[in-house]
Coordinates of C-alpha atoms in Angstrom, one line a residue:
M240 CA 16.1 35.3 -42.3
G241 CA 14.2 36.4 -44.9
N242 CA 14.1 36.3 -48.9
C243 CA 17.8 35.8 -49.8
K244 CA 19.6 39.5 -49.7
S245 CA 23.7 40.2 -49.7
S246 CA 24.1 39.9 -45.4
S247 CA 22.2 37.3 -44.7
R248 CA 23.0 33.4 -43.6
A249 CA 20.6 30.9 -41.7
R250 CA 21.2 28.8 -39.6
L251 CA 21.1 25.0 -39.8
G252 CA 19.6 22.7 -36.6
K253 CA 20.5 20.4 -34.5
A254 CA 20.0 16.9 -34.6
H255 CA 18.4 16.6 -30.9
V256 CA 14.8 16.9 -32.1
V257 CA 11.5 14.6 -30.1
P258 CA 8.8 14.1 -32.8
D259 CA 5.2 13.3 -31.5
S260 CA 4.6 9.7 -30.4
E261 CA 1.4 8.6 -32.0
W262 CA 1.2 9.1 -36.5
R263 CA -2.0 11.0 -36.6
M264 CA -3.6 14.0 -38.8
Q265 CA -6.2 15.4 -39.8
D266 CA -8.2 17.2 -42.1
F267 CA -8.1 20.7 -42.5
G268 CA -11.0 21.2 -44.9
K269 CA -11.4 21.6 -48.9
T270 CA -10.8 25.6 -47.7
H271 CA -7.9 26.1 -45.8
V272 CA -5.2 27.4 -47.7
P273 CA -1.6 27.2 -46.8
D274 CA 0.9 30.2 -46.7
L275 CA 3.3 28.2 -48.5
E276 CA 2.5 25.3 -50.9
W277 CA 5.2 23.2 -50.9
R278 CA 5.5 20.8 -54.8
I279 CA 8.6 18.1 -54.0
N280 CA 8.6 17.0 -57.0
D281 CA 9.7 13.1 -57.9
F282 CA 10.1 12.4 -54.6
S283 CA 12.0 9.0 -55.1
S284 CA 15.1 11.3 -56.2
L285 CA 14.7 13.5 -52.4
L286 CA 14.9 10.2 -51.0
E287 CA 17.9 8.8 -53.0
T288 CA 20.7 11.7 -52.0
G289 CA 20.5 10.1 -49.0
A290 CA 19.5 13.6 -46.7
K291 CA 17.7 13.2 -43.8
S292 CA 16.6 16.5 -44.7
A293 CA 15.4 19.3 -47.2
K294 CA 14.5 23.0 -47.0
S295 CA 11.9 25.0 -48.5
D296 CA 13.0 29.2 -49.5
A297 CA 11.7 31.7 -47.6
F298 CA 8.0 32.9 -47.7
H299 CA 6.3 36.0 -47.0
C300 CA 5.8 34.7 -43.4
S301 CA 9.6 35.1 -42.7
G302 CA 10.0 30.9 -42.8
Y303 CA 10.6 27.7 -44.0
L304 CA 9.2 24.8 -44.1
H305 CA 11.7 21.5 -42.9
V306 CA 11.1 18.0 -44.3
S307 CA 12.7 15.0 -42.6
P308 CA 11.4 12.3 -45.5
M309 CA 13.3 9.7 -42.7
H310 CA 12.4 10.2 -39.6
K311 CA 12.8 8.0 -36.7
E312 CA 10.9 8.7 -33.5
I313 CA 13.2 7.8 -30.6
G314 CA 13.1 3.3 -29.6
S315 CA 11.4 2.7 -33.2
E316 CA 12.3 2.0 -36.6
T317 CA 9.8 3.1 -38.5
Q318 CA 10.5 5.4 -40.7
Y319 CA 8.0 8.7 -41.0
V320 CA 8.3 11.7 -43.2
A321 CA 8.3 14.7 -40.7
L322 CA 7.8 18.9 -41.3
R323 CA 9.0 21.6 -38.4
L324 CA 9.0 25.5 -39.1
K325 CA 11.7 27.8 -39.2
T326 CA 12.0 30.9 -38.7
S327 CA 14.3 33.5 -40.0
E328 CA 16.8 34.7 -37.5
A329 CA 16.9 37.9 -38.9
S330 CA 13.1 38.5 -37.8
M331 CA 14.0 37.1 -34.6
V332 CA 15.0 39.9 -32.0
P333 CA 17.5 39.1 -28.3
G334 CA 15.5 38.8 -25.2
H335 CA 12.4 38.4 -27.3
T336 CA 9.7 35.6 -27.2
V337 CA 7.5 35.3 -30.5
H338 CA 4.5 32.1 -29.4
V339 CA 3.0 30.9 -33.4
V340 CA 0.2 28.8 -33.6
F341 CA 1.0 27.2 -37.6
E342 CA -0.8 24.0 -39.0
L343 CA 1.9 21.7 -40.5
S344 CA 0.1 19.7 -43.5
I345 CA -0.1 17.2 -47.2
Y346 CA -2.1 17.3 -49.7
N347 CA -4.6 14.6 -50.5
H348 CA -5.8 14.4 -53.8
T349 CA -8.1 11.8 -53.1
K350 CA -10.0 13.9 -50.4
G351 CA -9.3 17.5 -52.7
M352 CA -8.3 19.1 -49.2
Y353 CA -5.0 18.8 -47.2
C354 CA -4.5 17.0 -43.7
G355 CA -2.0 17.7 -41.3
C356 CA -1.9 18.5 -37.2
K357 CA -1.4 22.2 -35.5
D358 CA 0.8 22.9 -34.0
T359 CA 2.8 26.1 -31.8
Y360 CA 5.9 26.2 -30.7
N361 CA 8.2 29.7 -28.4
F362 CA 10.6 30.4 -30.9
H363 CA 13.7 32.6 -29.8
F364 CA 16.7 34.6 -30.5
K365 CA 19.0 31.1 -30.0
N366 CA 16.6 29.2 -30.6
T367 CA 14.5 29.4 -34.8
Y368 CA 13.0 25.5 -34.8
S369 CA 10.3 23.8 -34.0
K370 CA 10.0 20.4 -32.9
E371 CA 9.3 17.5 -35.3
Q372 CA 6.0 16.8 -36.2
C373 CA 5.8 13.3 -37.9
L374 CA 2.9 13.4 -40.5
I375 CA 3.3 9.3 -42.0
P376 CA 5.2 6.7 -42.0
L377 CA 7.5 7.0 -45.5
Q378 CA 6.1 3.4 -46.8
E379 CA 2.9 4.4 -46.6
L380 CA 3.0 7.6 -48.5
L381 CA 5.1 6.3 -51.2
K382 CA 2.6 3.3 -51.5
S383 CA -0.3 5.8 -51.2
S384 CA -2.5 7.8 -54.7
A385 CA -3.2 10.2 -52.8
F386 CA -0.4 11.8 -51.4
L387 CA 2.4 10.8 -54.3
V388 CA 0.8 11.5 -57.2
D389 CA 3.0 11.8 -60.6
H390 CA 5.5 10.8 -58.1
S391 CA 5.6 14.5 -56.9
C392 CA 3.9 15.6 -53.5
V393 CA 2.8 18.3 -51.7
F394 CA 3.5 20.0 -48.3
G395 CA 1.7 23.4 -46.5
V396 CA 2.3 25.0 -43.8
E397 CA -0.2 27.9 -42.4
I398 CA 0.7 31.0 -39.3
L399 CA -2.2 31.3 -37.4
K400 CA -1.1 33.6 -35.4
I401 CA 2.4 35.2 -33.6
D402 CA 2.4 36.8 -30.6
V403 CA 5.6 38.6 -29.1
S404 CA 6.2 38.3 -25.4
S405 CA 8.7 41.6 -24.9
P406 CA 9.5 43.6 -22.5
E407 CA 7.1 46.2 -25.1
K408 CA 4.3 43.4 -24.8
M409 CA 4.2 43.8 -28.8
A410 CA 1.2 42.9 -30.9
V411 CA 1.2 41.0 -34.3
V412 CA -1.5 41.0 -37.1
V413 CA -0.1 38.2 -39.6
Q414 CA -1.8 39.6 -42.5
K415 CA -2.9 36.7 -44.9
K416 CA -1.6 37.0 -48.6
D417 CA -1.7 34.7 -51.7
T418 CA -0.5 31.8 -50.9
T419 CA 3.0 31.2 -52.0
V420 CA 3.9 28.4 -54.0
Q421 CA 7.5 26.6 -54.6
N422 CA 8.8 24.2 -56.1
L423 CA 11.8 21.6 -55.7
F424 CA 12.9 19.4 -58.2
V425 CA 15.7 17.0 -57.3
Q426 CA 17.5 15.4 -60.0
K427 CA 18.3 11.9 -60.4
K428 CA 21.9 11.7 -62.3
G429 CA 24.5 14.2 -63.4
F430 CA 25.3 16.4 -59.6
V431 CA 27.9 19.0 -60.0
K432 CA 30.7 18.6 -57.3
R433 CA 33.4 20.6 -56.2
T434 CA 35.6 20.6 -53.5
Y435 CA 36.9 23.6 -52.3
T436 CA 40.0 23.8 -49.9
W437 CA 40.8 27.2 -48.2
N438 CA 44.8 27.4 -46.1
M439 CA 44.6 29.8 -44.0
N440 CA 48.1 30.7 -43.3
N441 CA 47.8 33.7 -42.1
F442 CA 45.2 32.8 -39.4
L443 CA 46.7 34.5 -36.0
D444 CA 46.6 38.1 -37.5
L445 CA 43.4 37.7 -38.7
D446 CA 41.1 40.6 -37.5
L447 CA 38.7 38.5 -35.1
D448 CA 36.7 41.4 -34.6
H449 CA 34.6 40.9 -37.5
F450 CA 34.3 38.3 -40.1
V451 CA 36.6 36.7 -42.7
R452 CA 35.3 35.8 -46.2
S453 CA 37.3 32.9 -48.7
P454 CA 38.6 33.5 -52.1
T455 CA 35.5 33.0 -54.6
F456 CA 35.2 29.6 -56.6
E457 CA 33.2 28.4 -59.1
V458 CA 31.0 25.6 -59.0
D459 CA 28.0 25.0 -62.2
G460 CA 29.1 28.6 -63.4
H461 CA 28.3 30.1 -60.0
K462 CA 30.3 31.7 -57.5
W463 CA 30.6 30.4 -54.1
Y464 CA 32.9 31.8 -51.3
V465 CA 33.3 30.5 -47.6
R466 CA 32.5 33.1 -44.6
I467 CA 33.5 32.6 -40.9
Y468 CA 33.9 34.3 -38.1
L469 CA 37.2 33.7 -35.6
R470 CA 34.4 35.2 -32.4
G471 CA 31.6 33.4 -33.0
D472 CA 28.6 35.6 -35.2
K473 CA 25.8 37.4 -32.6
Y474 CA 24.1 33.6 -32.7
S475 CA 27.1 32.0 -31.3
T476 CA 28.4 30.9 -27.9
D477 CA 32.0 30.5 -27.4
C478 CA 32.0 29.0 -30.8
L479 CA 33.5 29.5 -34.4
S480 CA 30.4 30.3 -36.7
L481 CA 31.3 28.9 -40.4
Y482 CA 28.6 30.3 -43.8
L483 CA 28.8 28.6 -47.3
Y484 CA 27.3 31.4 -50.0
L485 CA 26.6 32.1 -53.0
D486 CA 28.3 35.6 -54.6
A487 CA 25.5 38.1 -54.2
S488 CA 27.0 39.1 -57.5
D489 CA 25.2 35.6 -59.0
E490 CA 21.4 37.3 -60.5
L491 CA 20.3 33.2 -59.2
H492 CA 16.8 35.6 -58.3
L493 CA 16.0 35.9 -62.2
E494 CA 16.1 31.8 -62.9
S495 CA 15.9 28.5 -61.4
K496 CA 17.8 29.2 -57.7
K497 CA 20.3 25.8 -56.9
V498 CA 19.4 23.4 -54.7
V499 CA 22.6 22.1 -52.4
V500 CA 24.5 19.3 -50.2
M501 CA 27.4 21.1 -48.7
T502 CA 29.4 19.7 -46.2
L503 CA 31.8 22.2 -44.2
S504 CA 35.5 21.2 -42.1
I505 CA 37.9 22.2 -40.2
L506 CA 40.6 20.0 -41.4
D507 CA 42.7 18.4 -37.9
Q508 CA 46.3 18.7 -39.8
K509 CA 47.8 16.7 -37.1
N510 CA 45.5 14.3 -35.8
G511 CA 43.3 13.7 -38.7
K512 CA 40.2 14.3 -36.8
H513 CA 39.1 16.5 -39.0
L514 CA 35.7 17.7 -37.8
T515 CA 33.1 17.9 -40.3
A516 CA 29.1 19.2 -40.5
T517 CA 26.5 18.3 -43.6
S518 CA 23.8 20.2 -44.2
G519 CA 20.8 18.2 -46.0
L520 CA 19.1 20.0 -49.7
L521 CA 18.7 23.7 -49.1
V522 CA 18.4 26.8 -51.5
F523 CA 21.1 28.9 -52.2
T524 CA 19.9 32.3 -54.4
G525 CA 22.3 35.0 -55.0
G526 CA 24.3 36.2 -51.5
C527 CA 21.7 34.1 -50.0
G528 CA 24.7 31.4 -46.9
W529 CA 23.6 28.5 -45.1
G530 CA 25.8 26.9 -42.5
W531 CA 26.7 26.5 -38.0
A532 CA 27.1 29.5 -35.6
D533 CA 27.7 26.6 -33.1
F534 CA 31.0 25.1 -35.3
L535 CA 33.8 24.9 -32.7
G536 CA 34.4 25.9 -29.8
L537 CA 36.8 28.2 -29.4
K538 CA 38.9 26.3 -26.8
N539 CA 38.6 23.2 -28.4
L540 CA 39.6 25.5 -31.8
K541 CA 42.9 27.1 -29.8
D542 CA 43.9 23.6 -27.9
P543 CA 47.3 23.0 -29.8
S544 CA 46.8 19.0 -29.2
G545 CA 43.8 20.1 -31.4
G546 CA 46.1 19.9 -35.0
Y547 CA 43.2 22.6 -36.3
V548 CA 45.5 26.0 -36.2
V549 CA 49.0 24.3 -36.7
G550 CA 51.6 27.4 -36.2
S551 CA 49.2 29.9 -38.0
S552 CA 47.4 28.0 -40.4
C553 CA 44.1 27.0 -40.4
V554 CA 42.6 24.6 -43.5
V555 CA 39.3 24.9 -44.5
K556 CA 37.2 23.0 -46.6
A557 CA 34.1 23.2 -48.8
D558 CA 32.6 19.5 -50.0
L559 CA 29.7 21.7 -52.1
T560 CA 26.9 19.3 -54.5
I561 CA 24.3 20.8 -56.6
V562 CA 21.6 18.0 -56.6
G563 CA 18.6 20.1 -58.5
S564 CA 16.8 23.6 -58.0
S565 CA 13.8 25.3 -56.9
N566 CA 11.7 28.0 -58.4
D567 CA 9.0 30.0 -57.8
G568 CA 5.2 28.7 -59.3

């Protein structure tokens, strides 16, 4: 997904990543200039939200930078700050594999340079997240005057090479552009919270071949809605797809974008065993949507014992918390 447009949305990743077994960073030198420079202001406020991850806004290489501030390696209790790259679904073509060479980094203010690691990954239509790379133990970051200055830290990503494996054997040239600079601000308090419940009493009569959107609801002076694909969108596999959108009429591109944590649910009306999914910190602007392509298997949706559809009734709930803002520096 590139910069958010009126029909764009993005899938959220699954929690089955395996980071490198050892922590190590290399100095990239003072001439290193990343494609994205992402400053997280007041890193402790990010930790206090309890969110497992935060995602940047899109940068010019059709990608996003994803940070997990409390990531744990398998078999270890040590928490690491880990990074990974996400590509835009809109830039991926079915049947194509995109091999990307890139560098993930954190800025060392003492040395005046970025430090990090080089990685490669094969992205494809339904696999848009690279594996996580542990950069530095969380506790070391928090006590460091080199990486944490004025309670803020700066992360970076540089795209070095892109190769596309396809029937056409496409060649991609990475055009070097000015660094995209983004700032993420997380509030310490005063979060805006809202729960919206969408009761669909005509669920069995809805158009199965197209998406259905909820009535618009307002949070913090902005209009939002839920979009559901009853048979799944093109990124799903035999599943219902569910997304939250900021209405395209909201001109947030003219001001700070909203940083949101969301929980989407389909309620079990018989047993109370609701199906829920919760995001990390996400950047929303007008027309932008985030959610899950494989939210609920169609077989489970139709199972009468499950309680997700009772008669012709289906209930979707969206819990939305605005925790901060994002802007371009």
